[in-house]
Amino acid sequence: AQSVTQLDSHVSVSEGTPVLLRCNYSSSYSPSLFWYVQHPNKGLQLLLKYTSAATLVKGINGFEAEFKKSETSFHLTKPSAHMSDAAEYFCVAPGIRYGQNFVFGPGTRLSVLP
Amino acid sequence: GAGVSQSPRYKVAKRGQDVALRCDPISGHVSLFWYQQALGQGPEFLTYFQNEAQLDKSGLPSDRFFAERPEGSVSTLKIQRTQQEDSAVYLCASSLGQGIINEQYFGPGTRLTVT
């Protein structure tokens, strides 16, 4: 079965320092992968998606992610954290049933300290 | 234009009551998804519509859950005889194209509390 693992439930960084949010997936086929962000009291928003084109994907707000098939990873990074980046981040992969459902990881809560 | 809207935003139901949650997708979006998000967890897929057709309902946890989208636009998720374990945020998302490769736009969710 398809599954998504986010290794850290909570990450805390200082403003201006790099961000790394880790994601690993399991799949028997080359997937599409996504990162979504959920700010408090706001809807989920797509940050970026990988769809078998370039392995380094750039998203909104300076975030990017690199797809590494050999490591089955899709880690999210940002060179310099901003206070407004504090939110919950979800790594998302397609499910196997009909290819039409999403499988969300458990989420990583990012805190940004002044 | 308006995004995905959901109503009510908050619902408190007594155990055993029936509830109906509404989702207004972005106009013209073909695909509509429902998810359940328990506290502190990621959303879990419930069901998927392509226009008015319910193509996947594999995530519905029991036969007490029922979803419809009769005219291919507004969707309603109904939960009969609510139980405490149904307490969660119910998220609706829509996308322009078919399937999941297209970006999904999420509504703010309906927080259901069953007492």
Short mmCIF file of C-alpha atoms in Angstrom, two decimals:
data_model
loop_
_atom_site.label_atom_id
_atom_site.label_comp_id
_atom_site.label_asym_id
_atom_site.label_seq_id
_atom_site.Cartn_x
_atom_site.Cartn_y
_atom_site.Cartn_z
CA ALA A 1 0.00 0.00 0.00
CA GLN A 2 1.04 3.56 -0.63
CA SER A 3 2.32 5.41 2.44
CA VAL A 4 3.98 8.70 3.24
CA THR A 5 6.34 9.22 6.16
CA GLN A 6 7.26 12.57 7.62
CA LEU A 7 10.10 11.92 9.97
CA ASP A 8 9.64 14.96 12.20
CA SER A 9 6.36 15.89 13.81
CA HIS A 10 7.77 19.28 14.85
CA VAL A 11 10.66 21.36 13.54
CA SER A 12 11.79 24.59 15.13
CA VAL A 13 14.17 27.03 13.41
CA SER A 14 15.29 30.58 13.94
CA GLU A 15 14.21 33.26 11.52
CA GLY A 16 16.73 33.59 8.69
CA THR A 17 18.08 30.03 9.03
CA PRO A 18 17.48 27.16 6.58
CA VAL A 19 14.44 24.92 6.74
CA LEU A 20 14.45 21.16 6.05
CA LEU A 21 11.26 19.13 6.29
CA ARG A 22 11.71 15.46 5.49
CA CYS A 23 9.39 13.19 3.54
CA ASN A 24 9.76 9.60 2.41
CA TYR A 25 7.24 7.66 0.37
CA SER A 26 6.67 4.07 -0.52
CA SER A 27 5.44 3.15 -3.91
CA SER A 28 5.89 0.52 -6.53
CA TYR A 29 5.59 3.04 -9.32
CA SER A 30 6.98 6.45 -10.16
CA PRO A 31 4.75 8.82 -8.33
CA SER A 32 3.59 12.36 -8.39
CA LEU A 33 4.34 14.05 -5.11
CA PHE A 34 3.12 17.23 -3.49
CA TRP A 35 3.73 19.48 -0.53
CA TYR A 36 0.78 21.34 0.98
CA VAL A 37 0.85 23.94 3.75
CA GLN A 38 -1.88 24.59 6.31
CA HIS A 39 -1.82 27.85 8.20
CA PRO A 40 -3.97 28.14 11.33
CA ASN A 41 -7.61 28.70 10.46
CA LYS A 42 -6.86 28.66 6.75
CA GLY A 43 -7.36 26.09 4.03
CA LEU A 44 -4.63 23.83 2.73
CA GLN A 45 -2.57 25.42 -0.02
CA LEU A 46 -0.36 23.76 -2.62
CA LEU A 47 3.32 24.65 -2.19
CA LEU A 48 4.73 22.62 -5.04
CA LYS A 49 4.34 19.40 -6.99
CA TYR A 50 6.56 16.88 -8.73
CA THR A 51 5.19 15.18 -11.83
CA SER A 52 8.14 13.33 -13.40
CA ALA A 53 9.70 16.38 -15.03
CA ALA A 54 12.63 18.10 -13.31
CA THR A 55 13.67 16.42 -10.08
CA LEU A 56 14.21 19.79 -8.39
CA VAL A 57 10.90 21.53 -8.04
CA LYS A 58 10.45 25.16 -7.09
CA GLY A 59 7.33 26.30 -5.33
CA ILE A 60 5.80 29.37 -3.83
CA ASN A 61 7.33 31.51 -1.08
CA GLY A 62 10.88 30.37 -1.81
CA PHE A 63 10.33 26.68 -1.04
CA GLU A 64 11.74 23.91 -3.16
CA ALA A 65 11.90 20.13 -3.03
CA GLU A 66 14.10 17.51 -4.64
CA PHE A 67 12.76 14.16 -5.76
CA LYS A 68 15.30 11.37 -5.16
CA LYS A 69 14.04 8.06 -6.44
CA SER A 70 16.98 6.08 -5.07
CA GLU A 71 16.17 7.34 -1.59
CA THR A 72 12.37 7.48 -2.09
CA SER A 73 12.54 10.96 -0.63
CA PHE A 74 10.98 14.32 -1.39
CA HIS A 75 12.37 16.68 1.23
CA LEU A 76 11.20 20.30 1.40
CA THR A 77 13.73 23.06 1.87
CA LYS A 78 13.96 26.83 2.12
CA PRO A 79 17.22 28.76 2.43
CA SER A 80 15.98 31.32 4.93
CA ALA A 81 12.94 30.95 7.19
CA HIS A 82 10.47 33.77 7.69
CA MET A 83 8.07 34.18 10.57
CA SER A 84 5.16 33.76 8.18
CA ASP A 85 6.37 30.24 7.32
CA ALA A 86 5.15 28.93 10.67
CA ALA A 87 2.47 26.39 9.75
CA GLU A 88 1.73 22.68 9.32
CA TYR A 89 3.29 21.06 6.25
CA PHE A 90 2.00 17.91 4.61
CA CYS A 91 3.75 15.67 2.12
CA VAL A 92 1.20 14.08 -0.18
CA ALA A 93 1.28 11.16 -2.63
CA PRO A 94 -1.32 9.57 -4.86
CA GLY A 95 -3.13 6.56 -3.54
CA ILE A 96 -3.23 3.37 -5.51
CA ARG A 97 -6.96 2.98 -5.75
CA TYR A 98 -7.93 4.29 -9.17
CA GLY A 99 -5.08 6.80 -8.83
CA GLN A 100 -7.60 9.34 -7.76
CA ASN A 101 -7.15 9.75 -4.06
CA PHE A 102 -4.45 11.43 -2.06
CA VAL A 103 -2.47 9.97 0.80
CA PHE A 104 -1.36 12.62 3.26
CA GLY A 105 1.60 12.26 5.57
CA PRO A 106 1.02 12.94 9.27
CA GLY A 107 2.35 16.48 8.94
CA THR A 108 5.27 18.48 10.31
CA ARG A 109 4.62 21.57 12.39
CA LEU A 110 7.17 24.27 11.63
CA SER A 111 7.87 26.87 14.29
CA VAL A 112 9.97 29.93 13.46
CA LEU A 113 11.62 31.67 16.36
CA PRO A 114 12.52 35.38 16.27
CA GLY B 1 -13.12 34.80 -7.80
CA ALA B 2 -14.34 32.96 -4.75
CA GLY B 3 -12.55 29.92 -3.49
CA VAL B 4 -14.02 26.73 -2.11
CA SER B 5 -16.53 27.44 0.61
CA GLN B 6 -17.94 25.11 3.23
CA SER B 7 -20.83 25.44 5.60
CA PRO B 8 -21.34 25.39 8.43
CA ARG B 9 -17.85 26.19 9.68
CA TYR B 10 -18.65 24.64 13.05
CA LYS B 11 -21.22 22.04 13.97
CA VAL B 12 -21.99 20.53 17.33
CA ALA B 13 -24.18 17.45 17.23
CA LYS B 14 -25.45 15.16 19.94
CA ARG B 15 -24.58 11.51 19.47
CA GLY B 16 -27.16 9.88 17.27
CA GLN B 17 -28.11 13.00 15.35
CA ASP B 18 -27.79 13.28 11.59
CA VAL B 19 -25.67 16.07 10.09
CA ALA B 20 -25.23 17.50 6.60
CA LEU B 21 -22.10 19.34 5.55
CA ARG B 22 -22.09 21.46 2.42
CA CYS B 23 -19.31 22.21 -0.03
CA ASP B 24 -19.41 24.85 -2.77
CA PRO B 25 -16.49 24.19 -5.12
CA ILE B 26 -14.89 26.70 -7.41
CA SER B 27 -17.17 27.26 -10.38
CA GLY B 28 -16.30 25.02 -13.31
CA HIS B 29 -14.17 22.60 -11.33
CA VAL B 30 -14.76 19.05 -12.48
CA SER B 31 -13.31 17.16 -9.55
CA LEU B 32 -14.42 17.30 -5.93
CA PHE B 33 -12.88 15.54 -2.96
CA TRP B 34 -13.88 15.07 0.68
CA TYR B 35 -11.35 14.45 3.45
CA GLN B 36 -11.56 13.85 7.19
CA GLN B 37 -8.89 15.39 9.41
CA ALA B 38 -8.71 14.24 13.00
CA LEU B 39 -6.96 16.43 15.54
CA GLY B 40 -3.20 16.40 15.07
CA GLN B 41 -3.31 14.21 11.98
CA GLY B 42 -3.15 14.60 8.25
CA PRO B 43 -6.32 14.60 6.17
CA GLU B 44 -7.64 11.21 5.14
CA PHE B 45 -9.41 10.69 1.85
CA LEU B 46 -13.12 9.94 2.01
CA THR B 47 -14.55 10.18 -1.49
CA TYR B 48 -14.07 11.63 -4.99
CA PHE B 49 -16.51 12.98 -7.57
CA GLN B 50 -15.93 13.69 -11.22
CA ASN B 51 -18.81 15.97 -12.11
CA GLU B 52 -21.87 14.21 -10.64
CA ALA B 53 -20.34 10.74 -10.70
CA GLN B 54 -18.94 9.37 -7.46
CA LEU B 55 -15.93 7.49 -8.79
CA ASP B 56 -14.34 6.53 -5.51
CA LYS B 57 -15.91 6.15 -2.09
CA SER B 58 -13.36 3.79 -0.68
CA GLY B 59 -12.46 6.10 2.19
CA LEU B 60 -15.93 6.42 3.71
CA PRO B 61 -15.53 4.81 7.14
CA SER B 62 -18.97 3.27 7.40
CA ASP B 63 -22.37 3.12 5.74
CA ARG B 64 -23.43 5.99 8.00
CA PHE B 65 -21.47 8.28 5.69
CA PHE B 66 -23.02 9.32 2.42
CA ALA B 67 -21.96 11.93 -0.13
CA GLU B 68 -23.68 13.32 -3.18
CA ARG B 69 -23.12 15.86 -5.92
CA PRO B 70 -26.33 15.63 -7.93
CA GLU B 71 -25.74 18.44 -10.42
CA GLY B 72 -21.98 18.26 -10.59
CA SER B 73 -21.48 21.39 -8.54
CA VAL B 74 -22.42 21.65 -4.84
CA SER B 75 -21.74 18.56 -2.77
CA THR B 76 -23.17 17.40 0.53
CA LEU B 77 -21.59 14.99 2.97
CA LYS B 78 -24.15 13.43 5.26
CA ILE B 79 -23.40 11.53 8.42
CA GLN B 80 -26.22 9.56 9.97
CA ARG B 81 -26.45 8.62 13.64
CA THR B 82 -23.27 10.49 14.53
CA GLN B 83 -20.78 8.91 16.92
CA GLN B 84 -18.06 10.54 19.00
CA GLU B 85 -15.39 9.12 16.72
CA ASP B 86 -16.88 11.18 13.89
CA SER B 87 -15.58 14.35 15.57
CA ALA B 88 -13.09 15.86 13.13
CA VAL B 89 -12.60 18.59 10.57
CA TYR B 90 -14.17 17.70 7.24
CA LEU B 91 -12.36 19.23 4.29
CA CYS B 92 -13.62 19.68 0.77
CA ALA B 93 -11.35 20.30 -2.22
CA SER B 94 -11.97 20.88 -5.89
CA SER B 95 -9.79 20.85 -8.97
CA LEU B 96 -10.23 21.97 -12.52
CA GLY B 97 -9.23 18.76 -14.23
CA GLN B 98 -9.86 15.10 -13.72
CA GLY B 99 -7.96 13.04 -11.17
CA ILE B 100 -5.34 14.09 -8.69
CA ILE B 101 -2.50 15.48 -10.75
CA ASN B 102 -4.21 18.83 -10.90
CA GLU B 103 -3.86 21.22 -8.00
CA GLN B 104 -6.58 20.79 -5.41
CA TYR B 105 -8.06 23.91 -3.85
CA PHE B 106 -9.21 23.33 -0.31
CA GLY B 107 -12.01 24.93 1.64
CA PRO B 108 -11.60 26.04 5.27
CA GLY B 109 -13.30 22.92 6.56
CA THR B 110 -16.22 22.15 8.84
CA ARG B 111 -15.30 21.29 12.41
CA LEU B 112 -17.74 18.67 13.68
CA THR B 113 -17.95 17.97 17.39
CA VAL B 114 -20.13 15.10 18.53
CA THR B 115 -21.07 15.23 22.21
#
